[in-house]
Tab-separated table of C-alpha atoms in Angstrom:
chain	number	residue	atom	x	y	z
A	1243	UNK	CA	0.000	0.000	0.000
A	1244	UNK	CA	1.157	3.350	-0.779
A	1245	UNK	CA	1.048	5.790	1.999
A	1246	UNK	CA	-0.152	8.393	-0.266
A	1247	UNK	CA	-3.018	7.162	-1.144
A	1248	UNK	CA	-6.765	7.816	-0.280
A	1249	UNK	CA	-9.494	5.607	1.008
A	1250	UNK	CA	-12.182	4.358	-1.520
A	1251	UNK	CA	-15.105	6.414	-2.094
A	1252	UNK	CA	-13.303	9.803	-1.272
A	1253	UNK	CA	-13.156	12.466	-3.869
A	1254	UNK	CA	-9.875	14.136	-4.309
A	1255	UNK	CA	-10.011	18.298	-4.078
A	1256	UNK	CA	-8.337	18.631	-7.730
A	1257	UNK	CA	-10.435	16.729	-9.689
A	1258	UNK	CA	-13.527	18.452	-8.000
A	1259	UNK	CA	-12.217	22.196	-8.556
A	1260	UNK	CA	-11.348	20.949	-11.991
A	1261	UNK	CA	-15.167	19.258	-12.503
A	1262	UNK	CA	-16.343	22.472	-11.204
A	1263	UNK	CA	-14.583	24.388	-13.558
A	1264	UNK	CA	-15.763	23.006	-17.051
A	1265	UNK	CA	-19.207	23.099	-15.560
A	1266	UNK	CA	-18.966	26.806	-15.300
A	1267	UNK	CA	-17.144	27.537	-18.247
A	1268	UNK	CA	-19.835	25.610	-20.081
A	1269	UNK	CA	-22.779	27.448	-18.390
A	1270	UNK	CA	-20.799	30.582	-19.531
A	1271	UNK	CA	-20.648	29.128	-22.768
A	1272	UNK	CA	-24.219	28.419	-23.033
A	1273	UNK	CA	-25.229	32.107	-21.644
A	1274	UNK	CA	-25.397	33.969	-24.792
A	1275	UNK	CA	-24.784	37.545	-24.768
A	1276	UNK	CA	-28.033	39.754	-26.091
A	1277	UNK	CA	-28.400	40.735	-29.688
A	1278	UNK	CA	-27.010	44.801	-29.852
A	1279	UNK	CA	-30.478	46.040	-31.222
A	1280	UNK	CA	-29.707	49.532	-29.604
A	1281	UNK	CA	-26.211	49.704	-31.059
A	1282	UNK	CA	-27.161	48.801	-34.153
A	1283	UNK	CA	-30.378	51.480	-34.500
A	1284	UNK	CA	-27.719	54.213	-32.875
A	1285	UNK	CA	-25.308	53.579	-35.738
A	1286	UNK	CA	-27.692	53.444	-38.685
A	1287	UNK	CA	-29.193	56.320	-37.459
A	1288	UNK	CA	-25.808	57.955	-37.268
A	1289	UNK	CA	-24.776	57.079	-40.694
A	1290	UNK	CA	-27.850	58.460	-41.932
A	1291	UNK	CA	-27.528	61.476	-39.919
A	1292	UNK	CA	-24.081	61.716	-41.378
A	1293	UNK	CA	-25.307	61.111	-45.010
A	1294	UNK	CA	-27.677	63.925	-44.294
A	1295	UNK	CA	-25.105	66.299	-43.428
A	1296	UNK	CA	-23.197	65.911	-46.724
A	1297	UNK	CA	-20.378	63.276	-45.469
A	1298	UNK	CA	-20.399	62.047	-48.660
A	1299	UNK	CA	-18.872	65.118	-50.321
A	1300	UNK	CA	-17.005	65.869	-47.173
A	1301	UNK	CA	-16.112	62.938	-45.441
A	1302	UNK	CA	-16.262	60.293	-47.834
A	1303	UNK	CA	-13.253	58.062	-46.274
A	1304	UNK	CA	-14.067	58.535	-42.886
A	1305	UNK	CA	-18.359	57.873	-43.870
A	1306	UNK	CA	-17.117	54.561	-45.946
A	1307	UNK	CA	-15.200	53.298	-42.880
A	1308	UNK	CA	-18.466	53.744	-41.348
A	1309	UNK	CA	-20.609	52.019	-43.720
A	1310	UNK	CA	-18.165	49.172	-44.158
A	1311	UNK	CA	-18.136	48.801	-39.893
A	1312	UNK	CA	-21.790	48.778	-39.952
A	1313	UNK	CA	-22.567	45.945	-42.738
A	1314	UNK	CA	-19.701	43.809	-41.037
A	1315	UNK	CA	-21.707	44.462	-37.591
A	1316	UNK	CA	-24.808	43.272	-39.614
A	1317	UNK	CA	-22.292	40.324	-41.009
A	1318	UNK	CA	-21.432	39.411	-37.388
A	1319	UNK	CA	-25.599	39.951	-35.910
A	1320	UNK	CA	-26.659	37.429	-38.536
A	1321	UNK	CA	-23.956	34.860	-37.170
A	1322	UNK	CA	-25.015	35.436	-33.906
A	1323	UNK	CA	-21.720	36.773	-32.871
A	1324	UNK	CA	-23.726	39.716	-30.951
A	1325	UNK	CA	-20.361	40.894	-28.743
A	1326	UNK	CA	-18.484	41.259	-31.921
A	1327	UNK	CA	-21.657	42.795	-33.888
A	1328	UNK	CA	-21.936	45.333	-30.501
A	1329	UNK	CA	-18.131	46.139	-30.706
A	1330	UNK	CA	-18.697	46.934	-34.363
A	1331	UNK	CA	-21.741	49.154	-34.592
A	1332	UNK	CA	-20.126	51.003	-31.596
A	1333	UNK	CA	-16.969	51.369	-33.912
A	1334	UNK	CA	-19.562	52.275	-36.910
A	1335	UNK	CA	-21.475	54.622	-35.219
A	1336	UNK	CA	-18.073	56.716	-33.516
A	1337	UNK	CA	-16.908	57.037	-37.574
A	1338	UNK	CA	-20.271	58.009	-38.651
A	1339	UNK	CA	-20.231	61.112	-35.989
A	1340	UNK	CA	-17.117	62.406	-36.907
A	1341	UNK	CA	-17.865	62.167	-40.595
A	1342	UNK	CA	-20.717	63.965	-39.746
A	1343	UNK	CA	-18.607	66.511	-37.604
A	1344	UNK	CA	-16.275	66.727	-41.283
A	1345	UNK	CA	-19.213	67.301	-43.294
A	1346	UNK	CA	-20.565	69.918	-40.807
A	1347	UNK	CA	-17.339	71.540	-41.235
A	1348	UNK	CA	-16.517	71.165	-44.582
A	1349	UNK	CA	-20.150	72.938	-45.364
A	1350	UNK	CA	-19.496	75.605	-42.930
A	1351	UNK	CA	-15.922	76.217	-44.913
A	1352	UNK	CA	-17.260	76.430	-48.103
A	1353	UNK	CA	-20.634	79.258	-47.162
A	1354	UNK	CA	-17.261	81.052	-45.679
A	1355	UNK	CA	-16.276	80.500	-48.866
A	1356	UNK	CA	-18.900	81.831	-50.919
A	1357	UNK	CA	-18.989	84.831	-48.467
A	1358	UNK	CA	-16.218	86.196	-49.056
A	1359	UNK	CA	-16.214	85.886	-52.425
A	1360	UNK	CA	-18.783	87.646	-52.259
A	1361	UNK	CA	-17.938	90.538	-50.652
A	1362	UNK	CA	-14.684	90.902	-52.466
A	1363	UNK	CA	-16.755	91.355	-55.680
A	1364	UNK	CA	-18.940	93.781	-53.654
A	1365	UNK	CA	-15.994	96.028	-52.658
A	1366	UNK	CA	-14.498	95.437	-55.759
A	1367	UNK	CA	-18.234	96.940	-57.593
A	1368	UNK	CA	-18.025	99.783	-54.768
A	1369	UNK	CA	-14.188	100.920	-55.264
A	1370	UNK	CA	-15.250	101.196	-58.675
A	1371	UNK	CA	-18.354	103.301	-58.386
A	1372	UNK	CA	-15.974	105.291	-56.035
A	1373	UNK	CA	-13.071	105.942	-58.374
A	1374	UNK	CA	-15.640	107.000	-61.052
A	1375	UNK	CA	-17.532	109.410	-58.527
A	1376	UNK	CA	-14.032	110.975	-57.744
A	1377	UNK	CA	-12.825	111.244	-61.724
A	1378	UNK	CA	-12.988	114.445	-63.238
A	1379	UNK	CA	-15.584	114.885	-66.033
A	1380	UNK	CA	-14.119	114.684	-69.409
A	1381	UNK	CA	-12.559	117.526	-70.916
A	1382	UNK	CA	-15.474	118.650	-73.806
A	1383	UNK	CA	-14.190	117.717	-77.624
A	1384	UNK	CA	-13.366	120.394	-79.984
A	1385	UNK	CA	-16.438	119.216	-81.759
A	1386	UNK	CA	-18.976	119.655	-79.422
A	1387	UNK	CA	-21.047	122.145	-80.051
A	1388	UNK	CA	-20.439	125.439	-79.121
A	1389	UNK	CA	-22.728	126.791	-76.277
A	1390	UNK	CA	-25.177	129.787	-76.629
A	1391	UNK	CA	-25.286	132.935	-75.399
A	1392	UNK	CA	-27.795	134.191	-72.986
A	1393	UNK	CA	-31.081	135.117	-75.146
A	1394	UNK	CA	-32.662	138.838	-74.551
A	1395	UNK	CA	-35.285	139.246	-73.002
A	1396	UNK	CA	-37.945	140.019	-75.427
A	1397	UNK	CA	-39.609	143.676	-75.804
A	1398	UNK	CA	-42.237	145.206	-72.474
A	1399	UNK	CA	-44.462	145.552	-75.373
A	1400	UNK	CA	-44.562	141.528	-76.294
A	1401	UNK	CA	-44.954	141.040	-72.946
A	1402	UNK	CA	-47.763	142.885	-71.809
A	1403	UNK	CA	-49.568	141.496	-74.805
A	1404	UNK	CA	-53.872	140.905	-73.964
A	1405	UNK	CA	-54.218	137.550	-72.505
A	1406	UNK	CA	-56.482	135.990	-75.223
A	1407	UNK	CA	-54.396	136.620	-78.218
A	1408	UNK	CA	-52.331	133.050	-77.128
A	1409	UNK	CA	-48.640	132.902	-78.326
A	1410	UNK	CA	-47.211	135.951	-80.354
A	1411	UNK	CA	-44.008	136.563	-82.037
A	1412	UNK	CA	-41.635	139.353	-81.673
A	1413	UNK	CA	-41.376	141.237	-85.071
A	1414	UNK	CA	-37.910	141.220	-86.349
A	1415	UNK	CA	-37.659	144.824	-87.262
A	1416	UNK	CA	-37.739	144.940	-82.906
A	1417	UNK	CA	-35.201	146.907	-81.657
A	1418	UNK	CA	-33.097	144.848	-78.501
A	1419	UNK	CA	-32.309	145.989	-75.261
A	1420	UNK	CA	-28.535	146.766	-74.634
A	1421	UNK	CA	-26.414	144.069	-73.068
A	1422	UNK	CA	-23.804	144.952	-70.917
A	1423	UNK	CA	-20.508	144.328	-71.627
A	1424	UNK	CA	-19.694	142.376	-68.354
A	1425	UNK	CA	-22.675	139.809	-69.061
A	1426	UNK	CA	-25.243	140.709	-67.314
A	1427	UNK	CA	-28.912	142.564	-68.090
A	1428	UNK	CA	-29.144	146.360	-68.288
C-alpha cells in the first residue's frame, strides 16, 4: 500500500475544482450575450444622420469606414456573434459622428467661402463706383457744339400782350435791349 493514497469512495479536491470548472465555463458558454439592437439602430441612425449632413462630399473616407463597420456588424448579428456585432456598430457609429462633424465643417468652410467671395466682388463693384464718382468729367471735344449765349429778353411791349391773343411773335424789325458788356442785363 502506498502511503499516499486515499481511502475508496473519497473524492480528491483537484479533480472536483477541476469538474467544477468546465461546468462553469460551459454554463458561460451556453449564456449567450443579447443581440445589440440599440447599437445597431444608434449607428444606422448615425450614418444616416451623417449622409444627411453631406459626409459624402465631405467625409467620404471617414463615412465609408463607417458604412463598411456597420454591414460587417450586420455580417457578425446574422452569425449570432452579438459581442463582436456590438463592438462593431459602436466602432460604426463613432466614424459616422465624426464624418458627420467633417461634413458639418466642410459645409461651414465652403458658405465662408462663398462669403467672401462675395464681398470681395462687392468692394471690388463699390471701389469702382468710387473711383468713377471721384474722376474728373471729361474735358469737352473740340467738336462739341459750341454753347449759346444768354437770349434777350424780349420787348415790355410783347410782354404785356392781352391775354387771349395766345402765343405771339416778336417782329424782327424789334429793336433789342442793350447788353452789358460784363454779361449781365441792363
Amino acid at each position: 500500500m502506498h502511503i499516499f493514497s486515499l481511502p475508496a469512495g473519497h473524492f480528491r479536491p483537484g479533480r472536483t475544482v477541476l469538474i467544477a470548472l468546465v461546468l462553469a465555463l460551459f454554463v458561460a458558454g451556453c449564456a449567450s450575450v443579447p443581440p445589440p439592437n440599440d447599437s445597431m439602430n444608434m449607428a444606422q441612425t448615425q450614418l444616416q444622420m451623417a449622409r444627411d449632413a453631406g459626409a459624402a462630399d465631405y467625409a467620404p473616407v471617414d463615412l465609408g469606414f463607417a458604412q463598411d463597420k456597420f454591414q460587417l456588424a450586420q455580417s457578425a448579428m446574422a452569425e449570432r456573434k452579438y459581442a463582436d456585432a456590438a463592438n462593431l456598430a459602436e466602432e460604426s457609429r463613432a466614424d459616422a459622428e465624426l464624418a458627420q462633424a467633417k461634413a458639418r465643417l466642410g459645409a461651414a468652410r465652403a458658405q465662408i467661402q462663398s462669403k467672401m467671395q462675395e464681398n470681395s466682388r462687392l468692394r471690388a463693384q463699390g471701389e469702382a463706383a468710387t473711383a468713377a464718382a471721384e474722376a474728373p468729367a471729361p474735358a469737352p471735344s473740340p467738336s462739341a457744339a459750341q454753347p449759346t449765349e444768354d437770349m434777350p429778353a424780349p420787348p415790355s411791349s410783347a410782354l404785356s400782350a392781352p391775354a387771349g391773343d395766345g402765343f405771339q411773335t416778336v417782329p424782327d424789325n424789334a429793336q433789342q435791349p442793350a447788353v452789358d458788356p460784363a454779361g449781365g442785363q441792363p
